[in-house]
mmCIF file of C-alpha atoms in Angstrom:
data_model
loop_
_atom_site.group_PDB
_atom_site.id
_atom_site.type_symbol
_atom_site.label_atom_id
_atom_site.label_comp_id
_atom_site.label_asym_id
_atom_site.label_seq_id
_atom_site.Cartn_x
_atom_site.Cartn_y
_atom_site.Cartn_z
ATOM 1 C CA MET A 1 7.138 75.018 -16.025
ATOM 2 C CA GLY A 2 5.322 72.429 -17.545
ATOM 3 C CA ASN A 3 4.855 69.059 -18.198
ATOM 4 C CA ALA A 4 7.393 66.235 -20.117
ATOM 5 C CA ILE A 5 5.240 63.831 -20.008
ATOM 6 C CA ASP A 6 1.611 63.408 -18.766
ATOM 7 C CA LEU A 7 -0.740 59.886 -18.792
ATOM 8 C CA LYS A 8 -4.290 58.651 -18.145
ATOM 9 C CA LYS A 9 -5.986 55.399 -17.972
ATOM 10 C CA LEU A 10 -2.681 54.492 -20.685
ATOM 11 C CA CYS A 11 -2.781 50.931 -21.279
ATOM 12 C CA ALA A 12 -0.319 49.631 -23.298
ATOM 13 C CA GLY A 13 0.829 46.101 -24.732
ATOM 14 C CA TYR A 14 1.028 43.056 -27.760
ATOM 15 C CA ASP A 15 -1.671 41.882 -29.695
ATOM 16 C CA ASN A 16 -4.671 41.400 -27.731
ATOM 17 C CA ARG A 17 -2.924 41.496 -24.632
ATOM 18 C CA ASP A 18 -2.232 44.618 -22.070
ATOM 19 C CA VAL A 19 0.419 44.610 -20.209
ATOM 20 C CA LEU A 20 0.715 47.527 -18.916
ATOM 21 C CA HIS A 21 -3.027 48.954 -16.784
ATOM 22 C CA ASP A 22 -4.154 52.122 -16.824
ATOM 23 C CA ILE A 23 -1.183 54.055 -15.734
ATOM 24 C CA ASP A 24 -1.866 57.198 -14.505
ATOM 25 C CA LEU A 25 1.533 59.500 -14.107
ATOM 26 C CA ILE A 26 2.498 63.433 -14.648
ATOM 27 C CA ILE A 27 6.361 63.973 -14.851
ATOM 28 C CA PRO A 28 6.900 67.411 -15.015
ATOM 29 C CA GLU A 29 9.749 69.009 -16.486
ATOM 30 C CA GLY A 30 13.579 68.631 -15.326
ATOM 31 C CA SER A 31 12.404 65.469 -13.314
ATOM 32 C CA LYS A 32 14.904 62.397 -12.725
ATOM 33 C CA VAL A 33 12.229 59.788 -12.860
ATOM 34 C CA ALA A 34 13.222 56.155 -12.345
ATOM 35 C CA LEU A 35 10.721 53.050 -12.948
ATOM 36 C CA VAL A 36 11.279 49.920 -10.815
ATOM 37 C CA GLY A 37 9.940 46.456 -10.765
ATOM 38 C CA PRO A 38 10.361 42.548 -11.434
ATOM 39 C CA ASN A 39 10.903 41.704 -14.889
ATOM 40 C CA GLY A 40 7.223 41.810 -17.094
ATOM 41 C CA CYS A 41 5.668 44.227 -14.781
ATOM 42 C CA GLY A 42 6.032 47.038 -17.949
ATOM 43 C CA LYS A 43 8.608 48.735 -17.326
ATOM 44 C CA THR A 44 10.338 48.648 -21.057
ATOM 45 C CA THR A 45 6.745 48.706 -22.078
ATOM 46 C CA LEU A 46 5.440 52.141 -20.569
ATOM 47 C CA LEU A 47 8.961 53.397 -22.609
ATOM 48 C CA ARG A 48 7.593 51.747 -26.098
ATOM 49 C CA ALA A 49 4.477 53.205 -25.631
ATOM 50 C CA LEU A 50 6.010 56.667 -25.207
ATOM 51 C CA ILE A 51 7.582 56.764 -28.647
ATOM 52 C CA GLY A 52 4.408 54.958 -29.775
ATOM 53 C CA ALA A 53 6.030 51.782 -30.608
ATOM 54 C CA VAL A 54 3.080 49.750 -29.030
ATOM 55 C CA ARG A 55 0.007 49.643 -29.033
ATOM 56 C CA SER A 56 -1.623 51.812 -26.293
ATOM 57 C CA THR A 57 -5.004 53.205 -25.045
ATOM 58 C CA GLY A 58 -6.307 56.226 -22.673
ATOM 59 C CA SER A 59 -4.176 59.569 -22.806
ATOM 60 C CA ILE A 60 -0.145 60.200 -23.871
ATOM 61 C CA LYS A 61 1.078 63.843 -23.745
ATOM 62 C CA ILE A 62 4.666 64.228 -24.436
ATOM 63 C CA ALA A 63 5.690 67.916 -23.644
ATOM 64 C CA GLY A 64 1.531 68.704 -23.405
ATOM 65 C CA LYS A 65 1.087 67.374 -27.392
ATOM 66 C CA ASP A 66 -0.477 64.192 -28.986
ATOM 67 C CA PRO A 67 1.924 62.412 -30.051
ATOM 68 C CA GLY A 68 -0.422 60.893 -32.495
ATOM 69 C CA SER A 69 -0.690 64.422 -34.029
ATOM 70 C CA LEU A 70 2.951 64.579 -34.760
ATOM 71 C CA SER A 71 5.282 62.869 -37.165
ATOM 72 C CA ARG A 72 8.016 60.851 -36.686
ATOM 73 C CA ARG A 73 10.605 63.088 -36.873
ATOM 74 C CA GLN A 74 8.247 65.559 -34.979
ATOM 75 C CA ILE A 75 8.217 62.691 -31.825
ATOM 76 C CA ALA A 76 12.454 62.507 -32.363
ATOM 77 C CA GLY A 77 12.515 65.977 -31.759
ATOM 78 C CA CYS A 78 11.100 65.453 -28.273
ATOM 79 C CA ILE A 79 11.635 62.178 -26.685
ATOM 80 C CA SER A 80 15.187 60.307 -26.953
ATOM 81 C CA LEU A 81 15.755 56.354 -25.962
ATOM 82 C CA LEU A 82 19.231 54.872 -24.918
ATOM 83 C CA SER A 83 18.399 51.095 -24.968
ATOM 84 C CA GLN A 84 20.510 48.297 -23.810
ATOM 85 C CA TYR A 85 23.790 47.876 -25.296
ATOM 86 C CA GLN A 86 23.843 46.980 -28.700
ATOM 87 C CA GLU A 87 25.447 46.157 -31.807
ATOM 88 C CA ASN A 88 26.226 48.018 -34.943
ATOM 89 C CA SER A 89 25.774 46.048 -37.584
ATOM 90 C CA PHE A 90 27.413 48.957 -40.272
ATOM 91 C CA GLU A 91 31.133 49.790 -40.478
ATOM 92 C CA TYR A 92 30.487 53.091 -39.427
ATOM 93 C CA THR A 93 33.279 55.670 -37.955
ATOM 94 C CA VAL A 94 32.312 56.981 -33.957
ATOM 95 C CA LYS A 95 31.428 60.316 -35.982
ATOM 96 C CA GLU A 96 29.609 58.683 -38.285
ATOM 97 C CA THR A 97 27.637 56.880 -36.255
ATOM 98 C CA VAL A 98 26.750 60.113 -33.418
ATOM 99 C CA GLU A 99 25.608 62.479 -36.771
ATOM 100 C CA LEU A 100 22.677 59.279 -37.662
ATOM 101 C CA GLY A 101 21.365 60.826 -34.049
ATOM 102 C CA SER A 102 20.865 64.451 -35.532
ATOM 103 C CA TYR A 103 18.286 63.506 -38.229
ATOM 104 C CA ALA A 104 15.697 64.939 -36.460
ATOM 105 C CA ARG A 105 16.907 67.920 -36.336
ATOM 106 C CA SER A 106 16.665 70.519 -39.624
ATOM 107 C CA ASP A 107 19.672 72.871 -38.779
ATOM 108 C CA ASN A 108 21.554 69.873 -39.167
ATOM 109 C CA PRO A 109 23.907 71.444 -36.219
ATOM 110 C CA SER A 110 27.221 69.866 -35.710
ATOM 111 C CA VAL A 111 28.851 67.104 -33.364
ATOM 112 C CA ASP A 112 31.777 68.191 -32.551
ATOM 113 C CA ASP A 113 30.773 69.622 -28.931
ATOM 114 C CA ILE A 114 28.989 65.794 -28.419
ATOM 115 C CA LEU A 115 32.337 63.932 -29.027
ATOM 116 C CA GLU A 116 34.244 66.282 -26.373
ATOM 117 C CA LYS A 117 31.511 66.207 -24.028
ATOM 118 C CA THR A 118 31.755 62.340 -23.577
ATOM 119 C CA ARG A 119 35.481 61.937 -24.328
ATOM 120 C CA LEU A 120 35.395 60.551 -28.347
ATOM 121 C CA THR A 121 37.175 63.109 -30.198
ATOM 122 C CA ASP A 122 39.885 61.210 -30.586
ATOM 123 C CA LEU A 123 37.500 58.144 -31.526
ATOM 124 C CA ALA A 124 36.212 59.636 -34.044
ATOM 125 C CA ASP A 125 37.422 58.299 -37.383
ATOM 126 C CA THR A 126 37.567 55.116 -35.294
ATOM 127 C CA PRO A 127 34.916 52.172 -36.875
ATOM 128 C CA VAL A 128 32.544 51.516 -33.896
ATOM 129 C CA SER A 129 32.885 48.045 -34.533
ATOM 130 C CA THR A 130 36.421 48.011 -33.510
ATOM 131 C CA LEU A 131 35.428 49.480 -29.783
ATOM 132 C CA SER A 132 35.157 47.832 -26.311
ATOM 133 C CA GLY A 133 31.372 47.186 -25.418
ATOM 134 C CA GLY A 134 31.769 50.686 -22.839
ATOM 135 C CA GLN A 135 33.245 52.558 -25.790
ATOM 136 C CA LYS A 136 30.651 51.234 -28.299
ATOM 137 C CA GLN A 137 27.809 52.273 -25.211
ATOM 138 C CA ARG A 138 29.033 55.857 -24.731
ATOM 139 C CA VAL A 139 28.636 56.159 -28.590
ATOM 140 C CA PHE A 140 24.700 55.675 -28.485
ATOM 141 C CA LEU A 141 24.954 57.661 -25.481
ATOM 142 C CA ALA A 142 27.098 60.498 -27.586
ATOM 143 C CA ARG A 143 23.823 59.501 -30.780
ATOM 144 C CA THR A 144 21.345 59.956 -28.039
ATOM 145 C CA LEU A 145 22.461 62.929 -27.071
ATOM 146 C CA ALA A 146 23.213 64.517 -30.649
ATOM 147 C CA GLN A 147 18.887 63.846 -30.968
ATOM 148 C CA ARG A 148 18.990 67.048 -29.224
ATOM 149 C CA ALA A 149 16.062 65.524 -27.514
ATOM 150 C CA PRO A 150 14.188 67.399 -24.336
ATOM 151 C CA ILE A 151 13.181 63.682 -22.562
ATOM 152 C CA MET A 152 15.247 61.069 -22.397
ATOM 153 C CA LEU A 153 14.065 57.058 -21.874
ATOM 154 C CA LEU A 154 16.869 55.142 -20.852
ATOM 155 C CA ASP A 155 16.063 51.342 -21.289
ATOM 156 C CA GLU A 156 18.461 49.449 -18.901
ATOM 157 C CA PRO A 157 21.219 50.922 -20.586
ATOM 158 C CA MET A 158 24.292 50.041 -18.022
ATOM 159 C CA ASN A 159 23.702 45.905 -18.758
ATOM 160 C CA HIS A 160 26.888 44.385 -19.380
ATOM 161 C CA LEU A 161 28.587 47.234 -18.711
ATOM 162 C CA ASP A 162 31.788 47.345 -16.009
ATOM 163 C CA ILE A 163 32.295 49.591 -12.827
ATOM 164 C CA LYS A 164 33.786 52.154 -14.601
ATOM 165 C CA TYR A 165 31.431 52.586 -17.448
ATOM 166 C CA ILE A 166 28.569 52.776 -15.832
ATOM 167 C CA LYS A 167 30.491 55.660 -13.637
ATOM 168 C CA GLU A 168 31.260 58.132 -16.872
ATOM 169 C CA ILE A 169 27.411 57.258 -18.249
ATOM 170 C CA SER A 170 26.109 58.118 -15.091
ATOM 171 C CA ASP A 171 27.690 60.584 -14.876
ATOM 172 C CA LEU A 172 26.830 62.243 -17.585
ATOM 173 C CA LEU A 173 23.886 61.481 -18.006
ATOM 174 C CA LEU A 174 23.567 63.774 -14.373
ATOM 175 C CA GLU A 175 25.114 66.505 -16.053
ATOM 176 C CA TRP A 176 22.787 66.318 -19.130
ATOM 177 C CA SER A 177 19.724 66.118 -16.452
ATOM 178 C CA GLU A 178 20.537 69.226 -15.258
ATOM 179 C CA GLY A 179 20.830 71.554 -18.506
ATOM 180 C CA THR A 180 17.973 73.062 -21.480
ATOM 181 C CA THR A 181 17.340 71.779 -24.694
ATOM 182 C CA VAL A 182 15.916 74.015 -27.010
ATOM 183 C CA THR A 183 13.182 72.146 -28.835
ATOM 184 C CA PRO A 184 12.713 72.113 -33.351
ATOM 185 C CA ASP A 185 9.944 74.713 -32.902
ATOM 186 C CA GLY A 186 11.739 76.882 -30.647
ATOM 187 C CA VAL A 187 10.694 75.898 -27.381
ATOM 188 C CA THR A 188 13.661 75.652 -24.636
ATOM 189 C CA MET A 189 12.384 73.015 -21.993
ATOM 190 C CA LYS A 190 14.471 71.409 -18.785
ATOM 191 C CA ASN A 191 15.407 68.227 -19.668
ATOM 192 C CA THR A 192 13.845 65.048 -18.329
ATOM 193 C CA LEU A 193 16.010 61.537 -17.429
ATOM 194 C CA ILE A 194 13.208 58.881 -17.528
ATOM 195 C CA GLY A 195 15.003 55.574 -16.484
ATOM 196 C CA VAL A 196 14.189 51.869 -16.554
ATOM 197 C CA TRP A 197 16.404 50.692 -13.881
ATOM 198 C CA HIS A 198 17.035 46.806 -12.447
ATOM 199 C CA ASP A 199 19.905 48.022 -9.644
ATOM 200 C CA ILE A 200 17.912 49.757 -7.147
ATOM 201 C CA SER A 201 21.385 51.814 -5.298
ATOM 202 C CA MET A 202 21.548 52.541 -9.320
ATOM 203 C CA ALA A 203 17.436 54.248 -9.807
ATOM 204 C CA ARG A 204 17.966 55.582 -6.447
ATOM 205 C CA ILE A 205 21.180 57.628 -7.950
ATOM 206 C CA MET A 206 19.831 58.421 -10.906
ATOM 207 C CA SER A 207 15.994 59.652 -9.926
ATOM 208 C CA ASP A 208 14.470 62.570 -7.611
ATOM 209 C CA MET A 209 11.299 60.916 -8.531
ATOM 210 C CA VAL A 210 10.127 56.571 -8.608
ATOM 211 C CA VAL A 211 7.563 54.860 -10.043
ATOM 212 C CA PHE A 212 7.357 51.058 -8.602
ATOM 213 C CA LEU A 213 5.188 48.935 -10.607
ATOM 214 C CA LYS A 214 3.811 45.407 -10.276
ATOM 215 C CA GLU A 215 2.608 42.860 -12.681
ATOM 216 C CA GLY A 216 1.285 46.511 -15.279
ATOM 217 C CA LYS A 217 0.126 48.281 -12.302
ATOM 218 C CA GLN A 218 1.147 51.051 -10.176
ATOM 219 C CA VAL A 219 2.096 50.089 -6.680
ATOM 220 C CA LEU A 220 3.279 53.791 -6.025
ATOM 221 C CA THR A 221 4.646 56.833 -7.365
ATOM 222 C CA ALA A 222 6.892 59.476 -5.195
ATOM 223 C CA ALA A 223 9.849 61.300 -4.341
ATOM 224 C CA THR A 224 13.090 59.002 -4.147
ATOM 225 C CA LYS A 225 14.025 60.686 -1.072
ATOM 226 C CA ASP A 226 10.224 59.837 0.369
ATOM 227 C CA VAL A 227 10.150 56.275 -0.252
ATOM 228 C CA ASP A 228 9.942 53.766 2.567
ATOM 229 C CA TYR A 229 11.931 50.929 0.760
ATOM 230 C CA LYS A 230 11.501 48.180 2.948
ATOM 231 C CA THR A 231 7.876 48.505 2.508
ATOM 232 C CA VAL A 232 7.322 48.956 -0.466
ATOM 233 C CA LEU A 233 10.464 46.567 -2.528
ATOM 234 C CA GLU A 234 9.479 43.345 -0.452
ATOM 235 C CA GLU A 235 5.878 44.244 -1.654
ATOM 236 C CA VAL A 236 6.925 45.238 -5.272
ATOM 237 C CA TYR A 237 9.559 41.764 -5.898
ATOM 238 C CA ASP A 238 7.355 39.220 -2.611
ATOM 239 C CA MET A 239 10.950 39.296 -0.872
ATOM 240 C CA ASP A 240 12.956 40.946 1.261
ATOM 241 C CA VAL A 241 14.908 42.865 -0.742
ATOM 242 C CA TYR A 242 15.929 45.729 1.827
ATOM 243 C CA SER A 243 18.050 42.900 4.339
ATOM 244 C CA HIS A 244 19.183 41.610 1.054
ATOM 245 C CA MET A 245 20.765 45.327 -0.580
ATOM 246 C CA GLN A 246 21.957 45.753 3.446
ATOM 247 C CA GLY A 247 23.982 42.242 3.251
ATOM 248 C CA MET A 248 25.267 42.615 0.003
ATOM 249 C CA SER A 249 26.850 46.343 1.854
ATOM 250 C CA ASP A 250 28.312 44.741 4.752
ATOM 251 C CA LEU A 251 30.736 43.108 2.375
ATOM 252 C CA TRP A 252 32.453 46.503 2.175
ATOM 253 C CA ARG A 253 32.199 47.323 5.599
#
């Protein structure tokens, strides 16, 4: 098994300002990784650096390859991104929208299996603009799955969704993370999930590895089960997050 992501001394940012500083991170294939930290700490910038959407220095390897040597289509064959809820400004149907995700695959595989898995078959001919917010995000997840890339990036994909859709989408993502994907060049890779989360509980559920960031720097990278959450969350957020979370939990006792 190889590494899905290998970063060395990564700095990344916008214009002449670095947001991330000297990130060293190895993510093995098949991992589920949560990026955790306060607003502005560089979580989304890290995802954008992985897909080449921001200026960066240092070394980035995606599935062992330098993305600078790959075309946009080749990069899309390795890595996908599911963002926060987004409006669809075109009157595409559900199936047409999902099919847009398959542009990176020259074999142009059918999306019918993905529609079935995401429970969208009955809505295939429905305009996306007529769907609820949760249904739309399920469509965008299906479109991301249709890209058939072995590495999936998540940028707070549960924002603005009610608890029903959060459960549905998280279950689909966890199921996907247990599988494998054959890349366009014929290599079978274990699926890798890398997500930005503000909800600490969701971060723990959706990961086996956590990367804590503060002011663009790594505070800690560790197995999810081994983290001393009380100590590290207080360091990262400058407050007693652990006690706050316990107080919220006590409301349901």
